[in-house]
Coordinates of C-alpha atoms in Angstrom, one line a residue:
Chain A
X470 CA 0.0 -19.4 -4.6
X471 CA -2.5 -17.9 -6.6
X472 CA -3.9 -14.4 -6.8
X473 CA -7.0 -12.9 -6.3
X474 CA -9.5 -13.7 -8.7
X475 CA -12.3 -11.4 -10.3
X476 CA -15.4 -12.6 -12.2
X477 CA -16.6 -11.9 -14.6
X478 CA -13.3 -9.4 -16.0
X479 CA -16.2 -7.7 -19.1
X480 CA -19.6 -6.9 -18.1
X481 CA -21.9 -4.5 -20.0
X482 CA -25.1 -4.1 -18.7
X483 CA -28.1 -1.6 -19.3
X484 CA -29.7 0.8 -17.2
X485 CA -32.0 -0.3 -14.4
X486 CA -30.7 -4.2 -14.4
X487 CA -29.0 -5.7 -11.8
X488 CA -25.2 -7.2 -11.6
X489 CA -23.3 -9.2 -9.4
X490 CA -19.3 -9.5 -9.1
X491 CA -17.8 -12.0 -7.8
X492 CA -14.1 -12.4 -6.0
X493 CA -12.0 -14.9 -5.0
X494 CA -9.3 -13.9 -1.9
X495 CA -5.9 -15.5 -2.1
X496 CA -6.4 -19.0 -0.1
X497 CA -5.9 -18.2 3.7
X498 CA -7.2 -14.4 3.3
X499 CA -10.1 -14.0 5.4
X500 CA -10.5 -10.3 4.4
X501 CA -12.1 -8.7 1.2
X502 CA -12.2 -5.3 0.7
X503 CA -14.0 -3.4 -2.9
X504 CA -13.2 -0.5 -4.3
X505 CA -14.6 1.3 -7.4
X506 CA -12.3 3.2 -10.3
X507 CA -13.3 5.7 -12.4
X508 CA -11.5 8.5 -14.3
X509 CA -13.4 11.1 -12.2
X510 CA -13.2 9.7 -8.9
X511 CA -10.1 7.5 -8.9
X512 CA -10.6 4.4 -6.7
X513 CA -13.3 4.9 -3.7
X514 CA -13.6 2.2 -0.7
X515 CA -16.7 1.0 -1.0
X516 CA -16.7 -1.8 1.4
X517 CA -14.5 -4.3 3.5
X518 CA -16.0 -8.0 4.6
X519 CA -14.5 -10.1 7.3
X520 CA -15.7 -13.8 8.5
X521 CA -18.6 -12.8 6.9
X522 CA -19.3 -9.5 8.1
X523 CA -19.7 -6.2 6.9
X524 CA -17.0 -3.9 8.9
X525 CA -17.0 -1.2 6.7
X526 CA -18.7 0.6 4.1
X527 CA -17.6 3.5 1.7
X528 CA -19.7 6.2 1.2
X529 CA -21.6 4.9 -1.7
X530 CA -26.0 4.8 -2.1
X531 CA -27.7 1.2 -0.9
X532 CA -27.8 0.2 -4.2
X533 CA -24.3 -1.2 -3.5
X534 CA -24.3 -3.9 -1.6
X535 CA -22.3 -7.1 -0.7
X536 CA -21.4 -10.2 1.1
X537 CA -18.9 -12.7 2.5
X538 CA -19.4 -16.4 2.4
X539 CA -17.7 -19.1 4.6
X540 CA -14.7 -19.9 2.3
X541 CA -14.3 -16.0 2.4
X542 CA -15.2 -15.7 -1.1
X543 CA -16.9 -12.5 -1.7
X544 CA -19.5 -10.9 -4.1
X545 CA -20.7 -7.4 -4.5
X546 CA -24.2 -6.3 -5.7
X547 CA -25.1 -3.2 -7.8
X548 CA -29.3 -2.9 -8.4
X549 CA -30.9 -0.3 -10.6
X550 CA -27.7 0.2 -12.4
X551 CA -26.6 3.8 -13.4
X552 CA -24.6 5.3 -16.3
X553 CA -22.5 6.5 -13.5
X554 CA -21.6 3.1 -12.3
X555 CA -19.5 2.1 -15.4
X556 CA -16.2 2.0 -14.0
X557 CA -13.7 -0.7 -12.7
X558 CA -14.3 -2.9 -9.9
X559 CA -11.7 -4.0 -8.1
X560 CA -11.4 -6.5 -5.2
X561 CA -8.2 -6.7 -2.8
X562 CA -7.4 -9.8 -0.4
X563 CA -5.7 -9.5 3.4
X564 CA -4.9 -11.7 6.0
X565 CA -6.9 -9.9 8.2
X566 CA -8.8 -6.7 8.4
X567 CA -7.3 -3.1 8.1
X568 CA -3.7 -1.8 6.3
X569 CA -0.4 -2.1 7.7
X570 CA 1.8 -4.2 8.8
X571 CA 1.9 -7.6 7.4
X572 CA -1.7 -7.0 6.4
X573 CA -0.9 -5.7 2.4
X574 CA -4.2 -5.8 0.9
X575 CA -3.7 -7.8 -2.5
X576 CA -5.7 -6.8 -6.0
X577 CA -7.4 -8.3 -8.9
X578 CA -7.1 -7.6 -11.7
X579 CA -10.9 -6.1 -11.8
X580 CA -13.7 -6.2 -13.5
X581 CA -14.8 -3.3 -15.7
X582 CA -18.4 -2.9 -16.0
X583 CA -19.8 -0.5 -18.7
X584 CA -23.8 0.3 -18.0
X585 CA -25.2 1.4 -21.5
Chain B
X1390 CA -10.3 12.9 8.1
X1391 CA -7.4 10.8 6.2
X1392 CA -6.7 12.1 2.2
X1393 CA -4.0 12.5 -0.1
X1394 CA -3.1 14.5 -3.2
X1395 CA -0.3 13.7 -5.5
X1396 CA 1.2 16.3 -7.3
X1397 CA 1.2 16.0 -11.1
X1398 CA -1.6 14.1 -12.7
X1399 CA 0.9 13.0 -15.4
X1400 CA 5.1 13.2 -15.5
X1401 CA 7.1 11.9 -18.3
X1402 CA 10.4 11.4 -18.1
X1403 CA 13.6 9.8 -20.4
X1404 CA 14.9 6.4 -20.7
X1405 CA 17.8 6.8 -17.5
X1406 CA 16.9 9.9 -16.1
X1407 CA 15.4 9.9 -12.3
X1408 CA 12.0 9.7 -11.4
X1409 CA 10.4 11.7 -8.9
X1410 CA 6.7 11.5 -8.2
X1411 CA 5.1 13.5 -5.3
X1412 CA 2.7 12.4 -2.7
X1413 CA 1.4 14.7 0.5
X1414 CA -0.8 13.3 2.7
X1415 CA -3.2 14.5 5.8
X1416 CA -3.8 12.1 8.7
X1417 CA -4.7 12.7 12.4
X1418 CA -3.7 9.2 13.4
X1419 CA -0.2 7.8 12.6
X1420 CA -0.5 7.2 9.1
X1421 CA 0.8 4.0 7.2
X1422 CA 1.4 5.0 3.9
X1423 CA 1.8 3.1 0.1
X1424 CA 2.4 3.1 -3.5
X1425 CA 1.0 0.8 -6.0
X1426 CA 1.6 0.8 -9.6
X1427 CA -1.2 -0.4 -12.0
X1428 CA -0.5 -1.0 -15.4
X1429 CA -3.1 -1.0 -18.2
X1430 CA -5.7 -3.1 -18.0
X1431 CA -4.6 -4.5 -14.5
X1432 CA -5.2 -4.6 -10.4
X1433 CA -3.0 -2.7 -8.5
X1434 CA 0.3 -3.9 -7.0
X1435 CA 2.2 -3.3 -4.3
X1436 CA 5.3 -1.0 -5.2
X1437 CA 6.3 -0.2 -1.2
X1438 CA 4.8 0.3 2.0
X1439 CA 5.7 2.5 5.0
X1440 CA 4.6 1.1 8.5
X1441 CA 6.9 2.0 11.4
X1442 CA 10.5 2.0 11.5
X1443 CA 13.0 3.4 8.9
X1444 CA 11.6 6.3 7.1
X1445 CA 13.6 5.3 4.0
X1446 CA 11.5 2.2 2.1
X1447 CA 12.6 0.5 -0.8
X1448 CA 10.4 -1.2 -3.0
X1449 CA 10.6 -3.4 -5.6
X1450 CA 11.6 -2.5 -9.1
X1451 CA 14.1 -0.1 -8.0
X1452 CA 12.3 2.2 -6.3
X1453 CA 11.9 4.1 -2.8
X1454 CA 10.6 6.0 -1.3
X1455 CA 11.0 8.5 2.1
X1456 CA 8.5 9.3 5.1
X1457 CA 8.7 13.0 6.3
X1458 CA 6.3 13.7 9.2
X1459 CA 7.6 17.2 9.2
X1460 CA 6.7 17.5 5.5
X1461 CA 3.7 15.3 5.4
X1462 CA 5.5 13.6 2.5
X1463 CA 6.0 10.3 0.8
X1464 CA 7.5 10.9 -2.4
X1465 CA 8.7 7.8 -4.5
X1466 CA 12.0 8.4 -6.4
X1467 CA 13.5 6.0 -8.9
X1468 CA 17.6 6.7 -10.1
X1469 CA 16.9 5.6 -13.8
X1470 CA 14.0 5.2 -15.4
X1471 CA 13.3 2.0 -17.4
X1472 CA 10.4 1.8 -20.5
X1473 CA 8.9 -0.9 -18.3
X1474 CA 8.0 2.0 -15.6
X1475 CA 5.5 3.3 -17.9
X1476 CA 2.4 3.0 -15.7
X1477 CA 0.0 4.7 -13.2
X1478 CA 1.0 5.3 -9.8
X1479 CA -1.0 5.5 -6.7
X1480 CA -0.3 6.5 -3.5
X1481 CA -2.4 5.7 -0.3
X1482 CA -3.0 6.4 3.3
X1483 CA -4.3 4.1 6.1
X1484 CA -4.5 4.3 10.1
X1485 CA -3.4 1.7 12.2
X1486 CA -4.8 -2.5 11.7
X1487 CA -7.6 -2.8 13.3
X1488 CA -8.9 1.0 13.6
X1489 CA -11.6 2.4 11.9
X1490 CA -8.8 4.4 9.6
X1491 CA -8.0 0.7 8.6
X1492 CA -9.0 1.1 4.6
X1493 CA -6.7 3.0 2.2
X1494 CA -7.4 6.1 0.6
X1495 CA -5.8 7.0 -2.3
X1496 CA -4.7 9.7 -4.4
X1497 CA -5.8 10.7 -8.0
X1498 CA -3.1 8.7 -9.6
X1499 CA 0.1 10.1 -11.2
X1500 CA 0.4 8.8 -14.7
X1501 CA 4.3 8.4 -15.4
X1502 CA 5.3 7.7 -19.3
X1503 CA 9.1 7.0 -20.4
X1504 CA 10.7 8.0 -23.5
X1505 CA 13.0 6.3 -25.4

């Protein structure tokens, strides 16, 4: 079965544009959760997506923003991009919402987005 | 308020010699607790998880690790280190499926090199 997949894995970007990352769960996942790394901050939550909803949301500014389509792939939105957001971006796959249990959230490999 | 803090922000150990890493955590619901490993340039994966159950959890690769409510500690321990163990190792807290606790929060990372 394959893993979860992360598009693009290289982004670099400038200040003020716009990106958008895209994820693919493992087939059968219906949840997709997002976290951001960074050598400050480590990895943050920054939101988790189920049948197309937003359940939950890290504590991250509006410019972040994402969504879930009907095959449960997902894709996450940064606007007015910061040097601040250059960091790793990755994207975990479950069977269903929430940790534990059988529910092991499953990674990509990210995608590492340097803002210039 | 869920968090956790792993001790050490980098360990190196030998080639044979046993690996201890150390993770505390803070939860006010029953926690369910995790290690991933991520090696460079990659997601995270799944070392071990701790659920309900035996307090003892063995992973793969060799390695365990052992739930203490008393201490509020989930150390991960290896016998013998391998060069392949080289990596960074996180550790991570979540409530119950289903709760609003349901997203992991993880520590700072503990960076574990091998020498030969």
């Amino acid at each position: 079965k394959a893993g979860v997949t992360q598009t693009p894995r290289y982004l670099i970007k400038t200040r003020g544009q716009q990106v958008t990352l895209s994820c693919s769960p493992i087939s059968g996942h219906r949840s997709v959760s997002w976290y951001q790394q960074t050598p400050g901050q480590g990895l943050q939550f920054l939101f988790e997506y189920f049948s197309e909803t937003q359940r939950n949301k890290g504590n991250f500014p509006g410019r972040f923003s994402g969504r879930q389509f009907s095959n449960s792939r997902s894709e996450m939105n940064v606007s007015t991009l910061e040097l601040g957001d250059s960091a790793l971006y990755l994207c975990a796959s479950s069977l269903v919402p929430g940790q534990g249990g059988t529910d092991t959230q499953y990674f990509g490999p990210g995608t590492r987005l340097t803002v210039l | 308020a869920q968090s956790v803090t792993q001790l050490g922000s980098h360990v190196s150990v030998s080639e044979g010699a046993l690996v201890l890493l150390r993770c505390n955590y803070s939860s006010s619901v029953p926690p369910y607790l995790f290690w991933y490993v991520q090696y460079p340039n990659q997601g995270l994966q799944l070392l071990l998880k701790y659920t309900t159950g035996a307090t003892l959890v063995k992973g793969i690769n060799g390695f365990e690790a052992e739930f203490k409510k008393s201490e509020t500690s989930f150390h991960l321990t290896k016998p013998s280190a391998h060069m392949s163990d080289a990596a960074e190792y996180f550790c991570a807290v979540s409530g119950p499926p289903g709760g609003s606790q349901g997203n992991l929060i993880f520590g700072k990372g503990t960076k574990l090199s091998v020498k030969p």
